[in-house]
Amino acid sequence: YGEVVQLMDGLERRVAAGLLSVCDVGFHVRVARELGTARNVLARLPGGAGPVVLLGAHLDHLGYGGPGSLAVGVREIHNGADDNASGCAVLLEVARLIAAGDRPAGDVVFAFWSGEELGLLGSRHFTQNPTLDLGLVACNLNLDMVGRAGDGRLSVLGAGSSPAFAAWLAEAGPAAGLELSVSLSAQGLGGSDHQVFLEREIPVLHLFSGLHGDYHRPTDDAEGFEAEGAAKITSLVLDLVDRAQGAELPFS
């Protein structure tokens, strides 16, 4: 499949450059489906009798490129420092801080999803085969690409999935030193792991520091990670966990 995509891209470039006339092209393609094992990694921190908050970040990326890479034809390791080592790093720090503090009001689940880049495979498997009662989950906070918030700006998608979110974010953003761009839509949120929880009518927030020129390219590496912004996002997440475990959070 990757070779076909690269071939078609090359033909389009030649047509655009006037090096090739438009023509009909036929292909005979043999698809060999390969099965493999991928694993989600989850931890559950026991709390009080309050609602469960599920925090998630995907741990997979694109390997050496191929389909999904924007560096067409380049076989080079895609480390994915922002997408999504940044989300995993913030999630680990949030877990460390919550575990080191007072017992939370409710259980907190920390989930590292596999197979996101292949179509939300890990998170969807979990919602189809849950290891806890999803009816107890107050919300899902999704950390996907949060490593470029050094300017203090952060996008928050999915805030329309519960009427409580807008007011919370208006307070929590400035308290964490962040200027938030909040989407009050709960529809059309696209391809990240919060989507599978939205389908189950569980409120979601997707924290996202924005696209950039290194996205899905080998240049998305550690040098571009902005630690100061990630620390502010960590503070924001801790605030949101406290709020989610101390109030009703209806789905809308």
PDB file of C-alpha atoms in Angstrom:
ATOM      1  CA  TYR A   1       0.000   0.000   0.000  1.00  0.00           C
ATOM      2  CA  GLY A   2       2.782   2.411   0.897  1.00  0.00           C
ATOM      3  CA  GLU A   3       4.563   1.767  -2.398  1.00  0.00           C
ATOM      4  CA  VAL A   4       1.326   2.421  -4.350  1.00  0.00           C
ATOM      5  CA  VAL A   5       0.788   5.706  -2.482  1.00  0.00           C
ATOM      6  CA  GLN A   6       4.350   6.799  -3.247  1.00  0.00           C
ATOM      7  CA  LEU A   7       3.983   5.827  -6.900  1.00  0.00           C
ATOM      8  CA  MET A   8       0.737   7.794  -7.264  1.00  0.00           C
ATOM      9  CA  ASP A   9       2.303  10.787  -5.548  1.00  0.00           C
ATOM     10  CA  GLY A  10       5.223  10.650  -7.980  1.00  0.00           C
ATOM     11  CA  LEU A  11       2.873  10.498 -10.974  1.00  0.00           C
ATOM     12  CA  GLU A  12       0.896  13.486  -9.685  1.00  0.00           C
ATOM     13  CA  ARG A  13       4.086  15.505  -9.253  1.00  0.00           C
ATOM     14  CA  ARG A  14       5.196  14.718 -12.805  1.00  0.00           C
ATOM     15  CA  VAL A  15       1.806  15.697 -14.210  1.00  0.00           C
ATOM     16  CA  ALA A  16       1.881  18.965 -12.255  1.00  0.00           C
ATOM     17  CA  ALA A  17       5.386  19.697 -13.555  1.00  0.00           C
ATOM     18  CA  GLY A  18       4.339  19.042 -17.152  1.00  0.00           C
ATOM     19  CA  LEU A  19       6.643  16.028 -17.427  1.00  0.00           C
ATOM     20  CA  LEU A  20       3.821  13.570 -17.935  1.00  0.00           C
ATOM     21  CA  SER A  21       0.491  13.743 -19.725  1.00  0.00           C
ATOM     22  CA  VAL A  22      -2.691  12.817 -17.919  1.00  0.00           C
ATOM     23  CA  CYS A  23      -3.521   9.186 -18.606  1.00  0.00           C
ATOM     24  CA  ASP A  24      -5.473   6.278 -17.190  1.00  0.00           C
ATOM     25  CA  VAL A  25      -3.418   3.944 -15.048  1.00  0.00           C
ATOM     26  CA  GLY A  26      -4.447   0.482 -13.942  1.00  0.00           C
ATOM     27  CA  PHE A  27      -3.031  -1.529 -11.064  1.00  0.00           C
ATOM     28  CA  HIS A  28      -3.114  -5.137 -10.019  1.00  0.00           C
ATOM     29  CA  VAL A  29      -2.585  -5.086  -6.276  1.00  0.00           C
ATOM     30  CA  ARG A  30      -2.084  -8.071  -4.000  1.00  0.00           C
ATOM     31  CA  VAL A  31      -2.900  -7.212  -0.409  1.00  0.00           C
ATOM     32  CA  ALA A  32      -1.189  -9.283   2.260  1.00  0.00           C
ATOM     33  CA  ARG A  33      -2.716  -8.608   5.655  1.00  0.00           C
ATOM     34  CA  GLU A  34      -0.384  -9.101   8.578  1.00  0.00           C
ATOM     35  CA  LEU A  35      -1.486  -9.689  12.141  1.00  0.00           C
ATOM     36  CA  GLY A  36       0.524  -8.544  15.111  1.00  0.00           C
ATOM     37  CA  THR A  37       0.158  -7.962  18.820  1.00  0.00           C
ATOM     38  CA  ALA A  38       0.040  -4.495  20.303  1.00  0.00           C
ATOM     39  CA  ARG A  39      -0.528  -3.665  23.951  1.00  0.00           C
ATOM     40  CA  ASN A  40      -2.169  -0.848  25.821  1.00  0.00           C
ATOM     41  CA  VAL A  41      -0.591   0.002  29.165  1.00  0.00           C
ATOM     42  CA  LEU A  42      -2.971   1.064  31.937  1.00  0.00           C
ATOM     43  CA  ALA A  43      -2.608   1.830  35.636  1.00  0.00           C
ATOM     44  CA  ARG A  44      -5.398   2.542  38.114  1.00  0.00           C
ATOM     45  CA  LEU A  45      -4.742   4.658  41.204  1.00  0.00           C
ATOM     46  CA  PRO A  46      -7.372   3.964  43.873  1.00  0.00           C
ATOM     47  CA  GLY A  47      -9.137   6.961  45.320  1.00  0.00           C
ATOM     48  CA  GLY A  48     -12.251   7.705  47.306  1.00  0.00           C
ATOM     49  CA  ALA A  49     -15.873   7.158  46.356  1.00  0.00           C
ATOM     50  CA  GLY A  50     -15.874   9.915  43.733  1.00  0.00           C
ATOM     51  CA  PRO A  51     -16.098   9.432  39.974  1.00  0.00           C
ATOM     52  CA  VAL A  52     -13.347   7.869  37.907  1.00  0.00           C
ATOM     53  CA  VAL A  53     -11.263  10.117  35.643  1.00  0.00           C
ATOM     54  CA  LEU A  54      -9.505   8.433  32.733  1.00  0.00           C
ATOM     55  CA  LEU A  55      -6.409  10.169  31.369  1.00  0.00           C
ATOM     56  CA  GLY A  56      -4.986   8.941  28.082  1.00  0.00           C
ATOM     57  CA  ALA A  57      -2.135   9.418  25.615  1.00  0.00           C
ATOM     58  CA  HIS A  58      -1.138   7.261  22.659  1.00  0.00           C
ATOM     59  CA  LEU A  59       2.308   5.686  22.749  1.00  0.00           C
ATOM     60  CA  ASP A  60       2.685   4.619  19.094  1.00  0.00           C
ATOM     61  CA  HIS A  61       3.982   6.571  16.111  1.00  0.00           C
ATOM     62  CA  LEU A  62       5.073   5.853  12.533  1.00  0.00           C
ATOM     63  CA  GLY A  63       8.248   3.798  12.867  1.00  0.00           C
ATOM     64  CA  TYR A  64      10.336   4.360   9.743  1.00  0.00           C
ATOM     65  CA  GLY A  65       7.587   6.286   7.976  1.00  0.00           C
ATOM     66  CA  GLY A  66       5.544   4.857   5.133  1.00  0.00           C
ATOM     67  CA  PRO A  67       1.777   5.487   5.012  1.00  0.00           C
ATOM     68  CA  GLY A  68       0.925   8.381   7.299  1.00  0.00           C
ATOM     69  CA  SER A  69       4.296  10.067   6.968  1.00  0.00           C
ATOM     70  CA  LEU A  70       4.440  13.467   5.319  1.00  0.00           C
ATOM     71  CA  ALA A  71       8.067  12.821   4.350  1.00  0.00           C
ATOM     72  CA  VAL A  72       7.062  10.887   1.242  1.00  0.00           C
ATOM     73  CA  GLY A  73       9.565   8.275   0.137  1.00  0.00           C
ATOM     74  CA  VAL A  74      11.867   8.849   3.121  1.00  0.00           C
ATOM     75  CA  ARG A  75      12.740   5.790   5.186  1.00  0.00           C
ATOM     76  CA  GLU A  76      13.982   7.272   8.423  1.00  0.00           C
ATOM     77  CA  ILE A  77      12.977   6.823  12.042  1.00  0.00           C
ATOM     78  CA  HIS A  78      10.044   9.013  13.092  1.00  0.00           C
ATOM     79  CA  ASN A  79      10.592   9.455  16.827  1.00  0.00           C
ATOM     80  CA  GLY A  80       7.419  11.466  17.365  1.00  0.00           C
ATOM     81  CA  ALA A  81       8.677  13.697  20.170  1.00  0.00           C
ATOM     82  CA  ASP A  82       5.530  15.795  20.009  1.00  0.00           C
ATOM     83  CA  ASP A  83       3.291  13.101  18.526  1.00  0.00           C
ATOM     84  CA  ASN A  84       3.031  11.653  21.037  1.00  0.00           C
ATOM     85  CA  ALA A  85       5.971  11.314  23.405  1.00  0.00           C
ATOM     86  CA  SER A  86       4.914  14.719  24.745  1.00  0.00           C
ATOM     87  CA  GLY A  87       1.504  13.420  25.798  1.00  0.00           C
ATOM     88  CA  CYS A  88       3.067  10.358  27.409  1.00  0.00           C
ATOM     89  CA  ALA A  89       5.559  12.530  29.294  1.00  0.00           C
ATOM     90  CA  VAL A  90       2.839  14.798  30.694  1.00  0.00           C
ATOM     91  CA  LEU A  91       0.732  11.771  31.623  1.00  0.00           C
ATOM     92  CA  LEU A  92       3.645  10.204  33.508  1.00  0.00           C
ATOM     93  CA  GLU A  93       4.284  13.437  35.389  1.00  0.00           C
ATOM     94  CA  VAL A  94       0.611  13.800  36.283  1.00  0.00           C
ATOM     95  CA  ALA A  95       0.617  10.209  37.563  1.00  0.00           C
ATOM     96  CA  ARG A  96       3.727  10.867  39.655  1.00  0.00           C
ATOM     97  CA  LEU A  97       2.279  13.989  41.231  1.00  0.00           C
ATOM     98  CA  ILE A  98      -1.141  12.507  41.978  1.00  0.00           C
ATOM     99  CA  ALA A  99       0.416   9.365  43.479  1.00  0.00           C
ATOM    100  CA  ALA A 100       2.717  11.493  45.662  1.00  0.00           C
ATOM    101  CA  GLY A 101      -0.108  13.673  46.976  1.00  0.00           C
ATOM    102  CA  ASP A 102      -3.234  13.131  49.018  1.00  0.00           C
ATOM    103  CA  ARG A 103      -5.574  10.333  48.043  1.00  0.00           C
ATOM    104  CA  PRO A 104      -7.715  11.557  45.134  1.00  0.00           C
ATOM    105  CA  ALA A 105     -11.472  11.879  45.540  1.00  0.00           C
ATOM    106  CA  GLY A 106     -12.005   9.042  43.067  1.00  0.00           C
ATOM    107  CA  ASP A 107      -9.983   6.530  41.106  1.00  0.00           C
ATOM    108  CA  VAL A 108      -7.696   7.891  38.399  1.00  0.00           C
ATOM    109  CA  VAL A 109      -6.846   5.688  35.410  1.00  0.00           C
ATOM    110  CA  PHE A 110      -3.719   6.408  33.368  1.00  0.00           C
ATOM    111  CA  ALA A 111      -3.896   4.860  29.891  1.00  0.00           C
ATOM    112  CA  PHE A 112      -1.185   4.642  27.253  1.00  0.00           C
ATOM    113  CA  TRP A 113      -2.918   3.581  24.047  1.00  0.00           C
ATOM    114  CA  SER A 114      -1.388   1.575  21.236  1.00  0.00           C
ATOM    115  CA  GLY A 115      -2.391   1.652  17.577  1.00  0.00           C
ATOM    116  CA  GLU A 116      -3.703   5.223  17.474  1.00  0.00           C
ATOM    117  CA  GLU A 117      -1.934   5.993  14.220  1.00  0.00           C
ATOM    118  CA  LEU A 118      -3.510   2.909  12.624  1.00  0.00           C
ATOM    119  CA  GLY A 119      -7.038   4.040  13.490  1.00  0.00           C
ATOM    120  CA  LEU A 120      -7.573   4.324  17.278  1.00  0.00           C
ATOM    121  CA  LEU A 121      -7.117   0.560  17.585  1.00  0.00           C
ATOM    122  CA  GLY A 122      -5.988   0.420  21.208  1.00  0.00           C
ATOM    123  CA  SER A 123      -8.502   2.817  22.732  1.00  0.00           C
ATOM    124  CA  ARG A 124     -11.360   1.314  20.707  1.00  0.00           C
ATOM    125  CA  HIS A 125     -10.380  -2.191  21.849  1.00  0.00           C
ATOM    126  CA  PHE A 126     -10.527  -0.946  25.431  1.00  0.00           C
ATOM    127  CA  THR A 127     -13.999   0.572  25.101  1.00  0.00           C
ATOM    128  CA  GLN A 128     -15.214  -2.631  23.461  1.00  0.00           C
ATOM    129  CA  ASN A 129     -13.534  -4.800  26.119  1.00  0.00           C
ATOM    130  CA  PRO A 130     -13.330  -2.501  29.161  1.00  0.00           C
ATOM    131  CA  THR A 131     -11.491  -3.515  32.297  1.00  0.00           C
ATOM    132  CA  LEU A 132     -13.627  -1.189  34.409  1.00  0.00           C
ATOM    133  CA  ASP A 133     -17.239  -0.079  34.326  1.00  0.00           C
ATOM    134  CA  LEU A 134     -17.355   2.729  31.770  1.00  0.00           C
ATOM    135  CA  GLY A 135     -20.482   4.002  33.487  1.00  0.00           C
ATOM    136  CA  LEU A 136     -18.276   5.122  36.373  1.00  0.00           C
ATOM    137  CA  VAL A 137     -15.998   7.228  34.146  1.00  0.00           C
ATOM    138  CA  ALA A 138     -16.729  10.934  34.546  1.00  0.00           C
ATOM    139  CA  CYS A 139     -14.597  12.024  31.611  1.00  0.00           C
ATOM    140  CA  ASN A 140     -11.629  11.266  29.406  1.00  0.00           C
ATOM    141  CA  LEU A 141      -8.802  13.789  29.149  1.00  0.00           C
ATOM    142  CA  ASN A 142      -6.737  13.100  26.024  1.00  0.00           C
ATOM    143  CA  LEU A 143      -3.142  14.301  25.716  1.00  0.00           C
ATOM    144  CA  ASP A 144      -2.117  14.141  22.067  1.00  0.00           C
ATOM    145  CA  MET A 145       0.605  16.545  20.893  1.00  0.00           C
ATOM    146  CA  VAL A 146       1.147  18.839  23.872  1.00  0.00           C
ATOM    147  CA  GLY A 147       4.861  19.486  23.359  1.00  0.00           C
ATOM    148  CA  ARG A 148       4.739  22.831  21.552  1.00  0.00           C
ATOM    149  CA  ALA A 149       3.050  25.096  24.104  1.00  0.00           C
ATOM    150  CA  GLY A 150       6.132  27.099  25.026  1.00  0.00           C
ATOM    151  CA  ASP A 151       4.287  30.288  24.066  1.00  0.00           C
ATOM    152  CA  GLY A 152       1.623  29.487  26.658  1.00  0.00           C
ATOM    153  CA  ARG A 153      -1.070  28.733  24.086  1.00  0.00           C
ATOM    154  CA  LEU A 154      -3.090  25.537  24.034  1.00  0.00           C
ATOM    155  CA  SER A 155      -6.104  24.330  22.096  1.00  0.00           C
ATOM    156  CA  VAL A 156      -8.811  22.397  23.933  1.00  0.00           C
ATOM    157  CA  LEU A 157     -11.223  20.393  21.792  1.00  0.00           C
ATOM    158  CA  GLY A 158     -14.427  18.713  22.888  1.00  0.00           C
ATOM    159  CA  ALA A 159     -15.463  21.243  25.526  1.00  0.00           C
ATOM    160  CA  GLY A 160     -19.008  21.068  24.216  1.00  0.00           C
ATOM    161  CA  SER A 161     -19.315  17.465  25.395  1.00  0.00           C
ATOM    162  CA  SER A 162     -20.333  18.671  28.863  1.00  0.00           C
ATOM    163  CA  PRO A 163     -21.869  22.011  29.887  1.00  0.00           C
ATOM    164  CA  ALA A 164     -19.499  22.248  32.854  1.00  0.00           C
ATOM    165  CA  PHE A 165     -16.299  22.408  30.812  1.00  0.00           C
ATOM    166  CA  ALA A 166     -16.420  25.982  29.495  1.00  0.00           C
ATOM    167  CA  ALA A 167     -16.516  27.609  32.937  1.00  0.00           C
ATOM    168  CA  TRP A 168     -13.867  25.246  34.283  1.00  0.00           C
ATOM    169  CA  LEU A 169     -11.485  26.043  31.474  1.00  0.00           C
ATOM    170  CA  ALA A 170     -12.055  29.786  31.800  1.00  0.00           C
ATOM    171  CA  GLU A 171     -10.691  29.522  35.347  1.00  0.00           C
ATOM    172  CA  ALA A 172      -8.184  26.693  35.037  1.00  0.00           C
ATOM    173  CA  GLY A 173      -6.387  28.000  31.950  1.00  0.00           C
ATOM    174  CA  PRO A 174      -5.193  31.312  33.420  1.00  0.00           C
ATOM    175  CA  ALA A 175      -4.435  29.605  36.736  1.00  0.00           C
ATOM    176  CA  ALA A 176      -1.992  27.326  34.883  1.00  0.00           C
ATOM    177  CA  GLY A 177      -0.493  30.225  32.939  1.00  0.00           C
ATOM    178  CA  LEU A 178      -2.102  29.153  29.666  1.00  0.00           C
ATOM    179  CA  GLU A 179      -4.059  31.015  27.031  1.00  0.00           C
ATOM    180  CA  LEU A 180      -6.673  28.509  25.940  1.00  0.00           C
ATOM    181  CA  SER A 181      -8.398  28.329  22.584  1.00  0.00           C
ATOM    182  CA  VAL A 182     -11.518  26.357  23.480  1.00  0.00           C
ATOM    183  CA  SER A 183     -13.735  24.598  20.954  1.00  0.00           C
ATOM    184  CA  LEU A 184     -17.251  24.287  22.313  1.00  0.00           C
ATOM    185  CA  SER A 185     -18.183  21.740  19.674  1.00  0.00           C
ATOM    186  CA  ALA A 186     -18.651  18.114  20.611  1.00  0.00           C
ATOM    187  CA  GLN A 187     -18.831  16.969  17.003  1.00  0.00           C
ATOM    188  CA  GLY A 188     -16.263  16.273  14.308  1.00  0.00           C
ATOM    189  CA  LEU A 189     -13.370  16.000  16.718  1.00  0.00           C
ATOM    190  CA  GLY A 190     -11.306  13.853  14.408  1.00  0.00           C
ATOM    191  CA  GLY A 191      -8.759  11.127  14.758  1.00  0.00           C
ATOM    192  CA  SER A 192      -7.476  10.862  18.278  1.00  0.00           C
ATOM    193  CA  ASP A 193      -8.349   8.573  21.144  1.00  0.00           C
ATOM    194  CA  HIS A 194     -10.922  10.812  22.826  1.00  0.00           C
ATOM    195  CA  GLN A 195     -13.223  10.063  19.898  1.00  0.00           C
ATOM    196  CA  VAL A 196     -14.020   6.529  21.081  1.00  0.00           C
ATOM    197  CA  PHE A 197     -15.168   7.856  24.472  1.00  0.00           C
ATOM    198  CA  LEU A 198     -17.284  10.511  22.823  1.00  0.00           C
ATOM    199  CA  GLU A 199     -19.011   7.702  20.915  1.00  0.00           C
ATOM    200  CA  ARG A 200     -19.875   6.185  24.318  1.00  0.00           C
ATOM    201  CA  GLU A 201     -21.325   9.528  25.498  1.00  0.00           C
ATOM    202  CA  ILE A 202     -18.515  10.095  27.968  1.00  0.00           C
ATOM    203  CA  PRO A 203     -17.429  13.765  28.198  1.00  0.00           C
ATOM    204  CA  VAL A 204     -14.008  14.410  26.685  1.00  0.00           C
ATOM    205  CA  LEU A 205     -11.365  17.088  26.493  1.00  0.00           C
ATOM    206  CA  HIS A 206      -8.547  16.866  23.969  1.00  0.00           C
ATOM    207  CA  LEU A 207      -5.515  18.990  24.850  1.00  0.00           C
ATOM    208  CA  PHE A 208      -3.482  19.906  21.781  1.00  0.00           C
ATOM    209  CA  SER A 209      -0.690  22.453  21.274  1.00  0.00           C
ATOM    210  CA  GLY A 210      -1.127  22.627  17.502  1.00  0.00           C
ATOM    211  CA  LEU A 211       0.226  21.443  14.176  1.00  0.00           C
ATOM    212  CA  HIS A 212       3.696  22.409  12.946  1.00  0.00           C
ATOM    213  CA  GLY A 213       6.135  21.715  10.142  1.00  0.00           C
ATOM    214  CA  ASP A 214       7.610  18.666  11.891  1.00  0.00           C
ATOM    215  CA  TYR A 215       4.277  16.853  12.123  1.00  0.00           C
ATOM    216  CA  HIS A 216       4.556  13.224  10.901  1.00  0.00           C
ATOM    217  CA  ARG A 217       8.111  13.813   9.756  1.00  0.00           C
ATOM    218  CA  PRO A 218      11.475  12.566  11.049  1.00  0.00           C
ATOM    219  CA  THR A 219      12.200  16.097  12.291  1.00  0.00           C
ATOM    220  CA  ASP A 220       9.631  15.742  15.114  1.00  0.00           C
ATOM    221  CA  ASP A 221      12.412  15.089  17.581  1.00  0.00           C
ATOM    222  CA  ALA A 222      13.416  15.968  21.138  1.00  0.00           C
ATOM    223  CA  GLU A 223      14.984  19.306  20.189  1.00  0.00           C
ATOM    224  CA  GLY A 224      11.510  20.693  19.502  1.00  0.00           C
ATOM    225  CA  PHE A 225       9.999  19.712  22.855  1.00  0.00           C
ATOM    226  CA  GLU A 226       9.054  22.772  24.933  1.00  0.00           C
ATOM    227  CA  ALA A 227       9.247  21.633  28.543  1.00  0.00           C
ATOM    228  CA  GLU A 228       7.989  24.860  30.111  1.00  0.00           C
ATOM    229  CA  GLY A 229       4.732  24.629  28.193  1.00  0.00           C
ATOM    230  CA  ALA A 230       4.360  20.952  29.074  1.00  0.00           C
ATOM    231  CA  ALA A 231       4.758  21.807  32.763  1.00  0.00           C
ATOM    232  CA  LYS A 232       1.897  24.301  32.490  1.00  0.00           C
ATOM    233  CA  ILE A 233      -0.256  21.670  30.811  1.00  0.00           C
ATOM    234  CA  THR A 234       0.542  19.298  33.674  1.00  0.00           C
ATOM    235  CA  SER A 235      -0.820  21.894  36.111  1.00  0.00           C
ATOM    236  CA  LEU A 236      -3.933  22.290  33.989  1.00  0.00           C
ATOM    237  CA  VAL A 237      -4.575  18.542  33.952  1.00  0.00           C
ATOM    238  CA  LEU A 238      -4.203  18.275  37.730  1.00  0.00           C
ATOM    239  CA  ASP A 239      -6.733  21.088  38.143  1.00  0.00           C
ATOM    240  CA  LEU A 240      -9.193  19.433  35.757  1.00  0.00           C
ATOM    241  CA  VAL A 241      -8.909  16.077  37.534  1.00  0.00           C
ATOM    242  CA  ASP A 242      -9.823  17.755  40.840  1.00  0.00           C
ATOM    243  CA  ARG A 243     -12.791  19.515  39.260  1.00  0.00           C
ATOM    244  CA  ALA A 244     -14.053  16.364  37.515  1.00  0.00           C
ATOM    245  CA  GLN A 245     -14.040  14.433  40.780  1.00  0.00           C
ATOM    246  CA  GLY A 246     -15.852  17.138  42.727  1.00  0.00           C
ATOM    247  CA  ALA A 247     -18.864  17.932  40.554  1.00  0.00           C
ATOM    248  CA  GLU A 248     -21.557  16.468  38.333  1.00  0.00           C
ATOM    249  CA  LEU A 249     -20.403  16.149  34.742  1.00  0.00           C
ATOM    250  CA  PRO A 250     -23.347  15.462  32.427  1.00  0.00           C
ATOM    251  CA  PHE A 251     -22.821  14.601  28.779  1.00  0.00           C
ATOM    252  CA  SER A 252     -24.230  16.981  26.178  1.00  0.00           C
TER     253      SER A 252
END
